[in-house]
């Protein structure tokens, strides 16, 4: 099965090609760059390198967020369109879950998170069992301080993963103390190769209906919903 | 053999795709409007628009190809609005176009949104150069001179608000439902021009526009009337406001048409649907030996057939975008016209 994997959901941009039952190539750039400019040249490059034509693809994998709204849409627009036009299945993976997979070989709780400004993060709590990842606490957009109080109550070690660790490490250590585990820096970067692998067995999505995993409503929409509720309760 | 061009347009709140044959004939033209969604907010919310584009784009494409009975294999090129517009919204179209072009090994071409609005008219009738285009919409008020295909010279533009923007603001002041422009046009037809609002002619010979003074004048008039306990009729305000906008648009277009000796005058963009403007333009140009053209209503508002029509010319002129094509929210028309030259 030939798979093209795409992740532009956060600062990291990643593309990978899975071919003949193995990861053939992956390219990851962890730089503040415009994914709209960089993505297609990278796809073009990696497909040339692995000698595969678009028509030979069997599946598209995409990281669907949470993350940068714009970044997520660049990935989704590209992935959905390719899957639709090549008439091949698409598999989407939560960007948090994808990151959690970097440490799926150890027994502790896994807490991947992305900075969401003003003290907020996108996060969720996972646990690995025999190479599989399960969600223990649902993905949410929450104040890191509030989240850490909740996670601490597990009274067990938690492994933290984030590209934005430098801003938040002190806060985590202050709340969690010895409960916090920080793996090696390279493991904080999501891997498009892992995304490609997950696509070999993850559930296939409906291409048209696939939408980003924003987690957060648009502010105008949230306000509008509140207003409707207020009116209803009169 | 016929040449088919695919167009994609997502610069604001319409998700659109179209297939155009030989640059002049619409084969299919699909527009998914988000107007119902944005009504809730009284205007377009960019993030909401971008989210809808991702939800709709592959469905719109599917419908476009189904209606045409064609596939990507038959397309000569993929063309897409690269700017100007809302950046988040543009990005969805640009990346969709890149994915399509890449997947099928087709040329990719970026198109300027205003070039699209002008070329909407070529889907009705072939250009007869020199052409003068008045492009009026929510984001634009421009007078553009074209001496040949792909050549665009801005001879006048707005210094503050676009005409459509002024309409929207006055509509909001009058508490009319979104979108307010058509509503004002409708009210105008019933009202009389009882208030003499200012006309901004600017310097002698200038083809530029300005609508901010008019907007303030309307708001002040309403405010003063309220303080005096006077009740101004909504429809009379609408009629007086519209008369001021239309007067300036018509007169400046007329003077520019004379100065440059054009053979065709095209009125394009969302405001070209305005009845008041159509009537006044027709009256002014009635005696003239030139052709006055308004694209049909569904080609005035944002659509992708216009993008494919403009893209077809760019295709023949040899323009090709690379895989690093990006959305450019403030793309200049003149820079676009002279690229690669
Ligand atoms: Zn427009």
XYZ file of C-alpha atoms and ligand atoms in Angstrom:
576
model
C 0.000 0.000 0.000
C 1.323 3.422 -1.001
C 0.510 6.218 1.440
C 1.266 9.933 1.398
C 1.148 11.512 4.876
C 0.739 15.250 5.453
C 1.029 17.264 8.659
C 0.891 21.069 8.638
C -1.221 21.428 11.746
C 1.401 23.210 13.841
C 4.792 24.836 13.382
C 6.263 21.524 12.245
C 5.657 20.595 8.636
C 5.934 16.929 7.785
C 5.430 14.746 4.746
C 6.118 11.040 4.425
C 5.761 8.225 1.915
C 4.894 4.688 2.947
C 5.548 2.159 0.209
C 5.822 -1.616 -0.061
C 5.072 -2.162 3.619
C 7.620 0.238 5.031
C 8.376 3.882 5.621
C 10.331 4.943 2.519
C 10.978 8.590 3.273
C 9.939 11.344 5.594
C 10.710 15.021 5.676
C 10.173 17.159 8.754
C 10.941 20.854 9.155
C 10.587 22.509 12.545
C 10.780 26.155 11.502
C 8.483 29.160 11.501
C 7.557 28.981 7.838
C 4.535 29.341 5.654
C 3.113 25.879 5.078
C 1.173 27.080 2.054
C 4.474 27.847 0.348
C 6.405 24.833 1.600
C 3.967 21.937 1.506
C 3.522 21.172 -2.195
C 7.222 21.516 -3.100
C 7.955 19.057 -0.265
C 5.338 16.607 -1.507
C 6.714 16.928 -5.035
C 10.230 16.298 -3.757
C 9.463 13.300 -1.565
C 7.397 11.619 -4.268
C 10.185 12.034 -6.802
C 12.693 10.682 -4.291
C 10.593 7.611 -3.637
C 9.755 7.249 -7.308
C 6.027 7.248 -6.938
C 3.403 8.909 -9.115
C 0.273 10.507 -7.639
C -1.819 7.958 -9.546
C 0.022 5.168 -7.706
C -1.101 6.392 -4.271
C -3.557 4.164 -2.409
C -4.236 6.316 0.618
C -3.758 9.801 2.072
C -3.052 10.425 5.755
C -3.490 13.823 7.375
C -3.056 15.329 10.830
C -6.343 17.117 11.492
C -5.428 19.320 14.452
C -5.777 20.791 16.946
C -3.249 23.457 16.131
C -2.998 26.510 13.940
C -6.378 27.029 12.263
C -4.710 28.109 9.035
C -2.115 25.353 9.160
C -4.731 22.673 9.728
C -6.759 23.955 6.781
C -3.767 23.938 4.437
C -3.210 20.265 5.272
C -6.883 19.321 5.098
C -7.564 21.183 1.840
C -4.573 19.493 0.222
C -5.263 16.021 1.633
C -9.033 16.029 1.041
C -8.609 17.260 -2.526
C -5.960 14.658 -3.345
C -7.998 11.835 -1.825
C -11.140 12.994 -3.624
C -9.575 13.532 -7.037
C -7.487 10.328 -6.951
C -10.514 8.461 -5.572
C -8.565 6.927 -2.717
C -9.361 6.669 1.012
C -8.290 9.290 3.520
C -7.325 8.684 7.142
C -7.153 11.525 9.643
C -5.399 11.459 12.986
C -5.643 13.941 15.834
C -2.438 15.965 16.004
C -2.252 15.362 19.755
C -2.699 11.622 19.362
C -0.052 11.573 16.630
C 2.439 13.213 18.974
C 1.538 10.804 21.790
C 2.556 7.939 19.500
C 6.170 9.086 19.764
C 6.283 7.447 23.208
C 3.902 4.538 22.752
C 6.449 2.036 24.052
C 6.312 3.035 27.739
C 3.698 2.573 30.503
C 3.146 6.133 31.809
C 0.363 8.554 31.065
C 1.139 10.697 28.040
C 0.243 14.369 27.911
C 0.880 16.007 24.517
C -0.024 19.698 24.322
C 0.181 22.703 21.993
C 0.317 26.282 23.160
C -2.947 28.135 22.439
C -1.932 31.588 23.826
C -3.024 33.434 26.977
C -2.105 30.510 29.213
C -4.311 28.124 27.261
C -3.249 24.860 25.652
C -4.754 22.193 23.447
C -4.214 18.940 25.248
C -5.573 15.541 26.212
C -4.375 12.595 28.290
C -3.384 9.312 26.692
C -2.087 5.957 27.746
C -0.218 3.380 25.721
C -0.935 -0.314 25.885
C 0.899 -2.810 23.715
C 1.722 -0.162 21.135
C -1.834 1.168 20.996
C -2.837 4.547 22.305
C -6.061 5.189 24.150
C -7.573 8.473 25.235
C -7.957 8.742 29.002
C -9.072 12.387 29.317
C -10.705 14.003 26.294
C -8.938 16.577 24.137
C -9.703 20.120 25.163
C -8.739 23.764 25.068
C -7.962 24.607 28.678
C -5.778 26.748 30.950
C -2.575 24.800 31.471
C -2.679 25.537 35.218
C -6.203 24.103 35.554
C -5.282 21.076 33.469
C -2.185 20.320 35.521
C -4.228 20.332 38.747
C -6.483 17.667 37.194
C -3.643 15.558 35.849
C -1.793 15.674 39.165
C -4.730 13.915 40.820
C -3.865 10.766 38.869
C -1.011 10.460 41.375
C 1.088 8.737 38.719
C 3.963 9.795 36.454
C 2.950 11.744 33.345
C 5.110 12.147 30.263
C 4.802 15.619 28.716
C 5.309 16.231 24.993
C 5.244 19.584 23.233
C 7.027 21.727 20.685
C 6.181 24.610 22.973
C 7.826 23.079 26.040
C 10.254 25.940 26.612
C 7.406 28.323 27.591
C 5.671 25.891 29.898
C 8.230 23.576 31.469
C 8.597 25.640 34.657
C 4.840 25.717 35.243
C 4.648 21.951 34.777
C 7.517 21.269 37.178
C 6.036 23.650 39.759
C 2.682 21.839 39.807
C 3.698 18.281 39.058
C 7.105 18.004 40.730
C 8.502 14.482 40.370
C 5.337 13.307 38.623
C 6.449 15.064 35.430
C 8.635 13.227 32.927
C 10.259 14.956 29.943
C 11.588 12.677 27.203
C 14.455 13.619 24.888
C 13.880 16.775 22.791
C 13.592 14.922 19.475
C 10.496 13.130 20.729
C 8.577 16.412 21.040
C 8.345 16.715 17.260
C 5.449 14.909 15.536
C 6.586 12.392 12.914
C 4.922 12.189 9.505
C 6.311 8.661 9.242
C 4.256 7.658 12.274
C 1.220 9.291 10.669
C 1.765 7.226 7.517
C 2.051 4.043 9.574
C -1.135 4.786 11.563
C -2.970 5.210 8.257
C -2.284 1.561 7.410
C -4.767 0.423 10.061
C -6.747 3.460 11.336
C -10.371 3.896 10.323
C -11.073 5.495 6.960
C -12.881 8.847 7.001
C -15.579 10.235 4.701
C -13.565 12.553 2.440
C -16.277 15.194 1.930
C -17.330 15.254 5.572
C -13.824 15.374 7.020
C -13.306 18.620 8.953
C -10.443 19.889 11.070
C -10.286 19.060 14.753
C -10.429 22.731 15.833
C -11.711 21.930 19.373
C -12.515 25.625 19.779
C -15.491 27.484 18.275
C -14.943 30.751 16.429
C -15.463 33.550 18.967
C -18.264 35.154 16.949
C -20.023 31.799 16.786
C -19.616 31.129 20.513
C -21.071 34.559 21.295
C -23.945 33.962 18.922
C -24.759 30.618 20.570
C -24.695 32.235 24.016
C -27.043 34.925 22.762
C -29.449 32.291 21.400
C -29.416 30.480 24.715
C -30.049 33.710 26.599
C -33.013 34.466 24.350
C -34.430 30.995 24.824
C -34.242 31.171 28.579
C -35.796 34.622 28.257
C -10.159 20.579 -30.002
C -11.909 22.390 -27.194
C -9.873 23.685 -24.302
C -11.336 23.297 -20.829
C -10.105 25.343 -17.890
C -11.014 24.680 -14.267
C -11.493 27.737 -12.040
C -11.561 27.874 -8.236
C -12.598 30.891 -6.171
C -12.636 31.186 -2.354
C -11.536 34.777 -1.735
C -14.433 35.765 0.507
C -17.631 33.960 1.474
C -18.490 31.984 -1.678
C -16.965 28.549 -2.280
C -16.948 28.255 -6.056
C -15.661 26.105 -8.908
C -16.363 26.218 -12.628
C -15.295 24.812 -15.972
C -15.003 27.173 -18.923
C -14.546 26.161 -22.562
C -12.194 28.141 -24.823
C -12.160 31.014 -22.350
C -15.647 32.131 -23.341
C -18.240 29.496 -22.651
C -19.473 28.285 -19.268
C -19.699 24.500 -19.094
C -20.492 24.359 -15.388
C -20.517 26.970 -12.662
C -21.140 26.036 -9.029
C -21.291 28.482 -6.128
C -21.910 27.491 -2.506
C -22.935 30.680 -0.782
C -22.325 31.122 2.934
C -24.623 34.095 3.221
C -27.048 32.315 5.564
C -24.248 31.526 7.984
C -22.784 35.039 8.041
C -26.228 36.657 8.435
C -26.050 35.648 12.093
C -23.109 37.991 12.576
C -24.253 40.882 10.354
C -21.200 40.494 8.121
C -18.553 38.071 6.942
C -16.471 36.599 9.783
C -13.175 35.550 8.124
C -12.514 32.510 10.320
C -16.057 31.239 9.803
C -15.691 31.742 6.036
C -12.434 29.761 5.977
C -14.014 26.913 7.930
C -16.929 26.703 5.517
C -14.575 26.627 2.524
C -12.876 23.467 3.846
C -16.282 21.885 4.460
C -17.610 22.674 0.982
C -14.712 22.591 -1.435
C -14.631 18.929 -2.512
C -18.429 18.842 -2.741
C -18.414 21.921 -4.944
C -15.739 20.368 -7.164
C -17.694 17.131 -7.434
C -20.809 19.022 -8.491
C -18.802 21.075 -11.009
C -17.393 18.005 -12.757
C -20.697 16.125 -12.574
C -22.604 18.970 -14.231
C -19.968 19.243 -16.944
C -19.716 15.517 -17.516
C -15.952 15.959 -17.614
C -12.982 14.804 -15.536
C -9.669 16.328 -14.514
C -8.022 14.502 -17.414
C -9.792 16.802 -19.889
C -8.678 19.988 -18.138
C -5.937 22.047 -19.796
C -5.111 23.878 -16.563
C -6.199 24.593 -13.007
C -6.718 28.286 -12.249
C -7.383 29.824 -8.862
C -7.873 33.221 -7.259
C -4.575 33.956 -5.508
C -5.680 37.403 -4.268
C -6.790 39.875 -3.177
C -9.210 38.707 -0.500
C -9.321 37.204 2.978
C -6.057 35.348 3.462
C -7.482 32.359 5.346
C -10.217 31.959 2.757
C -7.850 32.320 -0.220
C -5.531 29.675 1.239
C -8.177 26.974 0.981
C -8.666 27.597 -2.738
C -4.968 27.933 -3.490
C -4.054 24.687 -1.737
C -6.978 22.861 -3.294
C -5.894 24.022 -6.746
C -2.317 22.932 -6.092
C -3.464 19.475 -4.975
C -5.576 19.050 -8.125
C -2.884 20.274 -10.492
C -0.237 18.147 -8.798
C -2.345 14.997 -8.665
C -2.993 15.159 -12.415
C 0.176 16.820 -13.651
C -1.671 19.907 -14.941
C -0.448 23.499 -15.193
C -1.358 25.719 -12.230
C -2.244 29.379 -12.740
C -2.935 32.084 -10.149
C -5.571 34.670 -11.065
C -6.242 38.174 -9.747
C -9.772 38.446 -8.370
C -10.507 41.736 -10.139
C -9.199 40.414 -13.460
C -11.779 37.690 -12.882
C -14.603 40.181 -12.346
C -13.721 41.932 -15.600
C -13.378 38.692 -17.557
C -16.849 37.611 -16.379
C -18.014 39.756 -19.260
C -16.094 37.724 -21.826
C -18.425 34.841 -20.978
C -21.133 36.987 -22.560
C -19.361 38.835 -25.333
C -15.830 39.084 -26.756
C -13.837 42.177 -25.737
C -13.432 45.043 -28.172
C -10.341 46.968 -27.051
C -9.771 49.466 -25.593
C -12.098 48.442 -22.779
C -12.939 50.448 -19.675
C -14.130 48.475 -16.650
C -15.810 49.883 -13.574
C -15.370 47.257 -10.868
C -17.606 47.890 -7.863
C -18.027 45.466 -4.982
C -17.810 45.165 -1.224
C -14.032 45.361 -1.428
C -13.418 47.338 -4.625
C -14.185 50.501 -6.544
C -11.842 50.759 -9.484
C -11.740 52.099 -13.011
C -9.511 49.892 -15.134
C -8.366 50.474 -18.687
C -7.510 47.444 -20.849
C -5.732 47.916 -24.165
C -5.335 44.209 -24.823
C -5.867 40.838 -23.148
C -4.141 40.502 -19.801
C -3.283 44.206 -19.709
C -4.783 46.138 -16.788
C -4.150 49.791 -15.989
C -5.806 51.238 -12.902
C -6.831 54.785 -13.782
C -8.992 55.358 -10.719
C -9.545 53.709 -7.352
C -11.089 54.436 -3.994
C -9.053 56.380 -1.460
C -11.035 55.072 1.492
C -14.130 52.852 1.496
C -15.224 50.724 -1.425
C -18.688 51.559 -2.733
C -20.079 48.256 -1.463
C -18.528 48.899 1.936
C -20.305 52.273 2.132
C -23.567 50.513 1.280
C -23.012 47.961 4.037
C -22.217 50.634 6.628
C -25.247 52.744 5.788
C -27.404 49.623 5.814
C -26.139 48.806 9.282
C -26.848 52.379 10.447
C -30.387 52.001 9.118
C -30.546 48.601 10.861
C -31.330 46.763 7.625
C -30.689 43.002 7.532
C -27.401 41.693 6.072
C -26.486 41.927 3.219
C -27.586 45.532 3.183
C -26.583 46.645 -0.318
C -29.465 45.038 -2.238
C -31.855 46.203 0.488
C -30.814 49.860 0.018
C -31.221 49.505 -3.735
C -34.719 48.145 -3.178
C -35.691 50.933 -0.746
C -34.260 53.559 -3.112
C -36.697 52.551 -5.803
C -39.566 53.432 -3.468
C -38.096 56.622 -2.005
C -37.342 60.093 -3.368
C -34.057 61.937 -3.337
C -35.049 64.516 -0.735
C -31.669 65.094 0.904
C -28.723 66.547 -0.982
C -25.790 64.453 0.215
C -22.267 65.471 -0.919
C -20.568 64.090 -4.036
C -16.800 63.636 -3.777
C -15.403 64.700 -7.147
C -11.852 65.170 -5.777
C -9.299 67.099 -7.864
C -9.975 68.202 -11.411
C -9.481 65.273 -13.773
C -9.110 62.659 -11.046
C -10.802 59.307 -11.586
C -10.364 58.317 -7.940
C -13.269 57.822 -5.569
C -13.986 58.599 -1.926
C -17.073 57.552 -0.007
C -16.128 58.219 3.626
C -17.400 61.837 3.551
C -20.737 60.693 2.209
C -20.984 58.027 4.860
C -20.347 60.556 7.674
C -22.819 62.966 6.137
C -25.566 60.345 6.143
C -24.831 59.380 9.738
C -24.801 63.064 10.850
C -28.045 63.804 9.057
C -29.722 60.885 10.802
C -28.304 61.942 14.155
C -29.403 65.589 13.799
C -32.884 64.636 12.673
C -33.247 62.393 15.685
C -32.220 65.208 18.039
C -34.779 67.526 16.475
C -37.376 64.823 16.871
C -37.808 64.710 13.098
C -38.610 61.427 11.470
C -36.753 60.904 8.198
C -38.106 58.226 5.934
C -35.772 55.276 5.563
C -36.519 54.963 1.870
C -35.741 58.648 1.236
C -32.383 58.337 2.968
C -31.637 55.249 0.903
C -32.639 57.019 -2.313
C -30.575 60.125 -1.483
C -27.531 58.081 -0.484
C -27.723 55.900 -3.570
C -28.146 58.938 -5.831
C -24.886 60.364 -4.493
C -22.937 57.120 -5.005
C -24.391 56.472 -8.446
C -23.833 60.060 -9.655
C -20.111 59.880 -8.948
C -19.683 56.359 -10.349
C -21.529 57.189 -13.565
C -19.947 60.599 -14.174
C -16.374 59.418 -13.573
C -16.858 56.365 -15.763
C -18.307 58.564 -18.497
C -15.412 61.032 -18.375
C -12.845 58.220 -18.408
C -14.580 56.536 -21.340
C -14.400 59.823 -23.294
C -10.808 60.556 -22.371
C -9.505 57.154 -23.419
C -11.827 56.687 -26.399
C -12.873 53.207 -25.367
C -15.098 50.922 -27.415
C -16.607 49.007 -24.517
C -17.550 49.922 -20.954
C -18.004 46.999 -18.576
C -19.593 47.346 -15.157
C -18.553 44.400 -12.995
C -18.494 43.255 -9.356
C -21.282 42.696 -6.842
C -22.568 46.303 -6.990
C -23.062 45.956 -10.764
C -26.255 44.136 -9.769
C -27.564 47.436 -8.355
C -30.625 48.557 -10.329
C -30.109 52.238 -9.620
C -26.621 52.043 -11.092
C -27.803 50.108 -14.151
C -30.541 52.601 -14.955
C -28.287 55.640 -14.523
C -25.482 54.094 -16.603
C -27.860 53.226 -19.412
C -29.244 56.780 -19.474
C -25.807 58.377 -19.473
C -24.385 56.205 -22.242
C -27.525 56.023 -24.351
C -26.321 58.481 -26.988
C -22.749 57.199 -27.067
C -21.243 55.101 -29.837
C -19.820 52.566 -27.480
C -21.053 49.378 -25.963
C -22.155 49.424 -22.327
C -22.161 45.976 -20.744
C -23.301 44.478 -17.471
C -22.512 40.801 -16.947
C -25.618 38.824 -15.897
C -26.384 38.874 -12.186
C -24.892 35.495 -11.274
C -21.620 36.468 -12.961
C -21.465 39.836 -11.129
C -21.172 38.301 -7.692
C -18.154 36.135 -6.872
C -17.951 32.958 -8.952
C -15.287 30.721 -10.439
C -16.296 30.933 -14.102
C -14.844 34.441 -14.141
C -11.614 33.070 -12.656
C -11.400 30.380 -15.333
C -12.126 32.983 -18.037
C -9.296 35.252 -16.850
C -7.150 32.177 -16.224
C -7.638 31.002 -19.797
C -6.026 34.182 -21.122
C -3.156 33.854 -18.629
C -2.759 30.240 -19.775
C -2.407 31.305 -23.412
C 0.007 34.059 -22.458
C 2.217 31.401 -20.903
C 1.815 32.201 -17.219
C 2.458 29.246 -14.928
C 2.648 29.152 -11.147
C 5.106 26.981 -9.245
C 4.211 24.605 -6.408
C 5.112 27.352 -3.941
C 2.172 29.511 -5.092
C 0.762 31.310 -2.060
C -2.356 33.293 -1.259
C -1.688 37.016 -1.544
C -4.406 39.019 0.276
C -3.167 42.356 -1.117
C -2.106 41.262 -4.609
C -1.859 44.333 -6.844
C -3.567 44.201 -10.228
C -0.781 46.013 -12.024
C 1.910 43.757 -10.550
C -0.197 40.791 -11.608
C -0.574 42.185 -15.134
C 3.140 42.717 -15.612
C 4.415 39.485 -14.030
C 6.902 37.612 -16.108
C 7.420 40.630 -18.375
Zn -15.465 39.965 -5.846
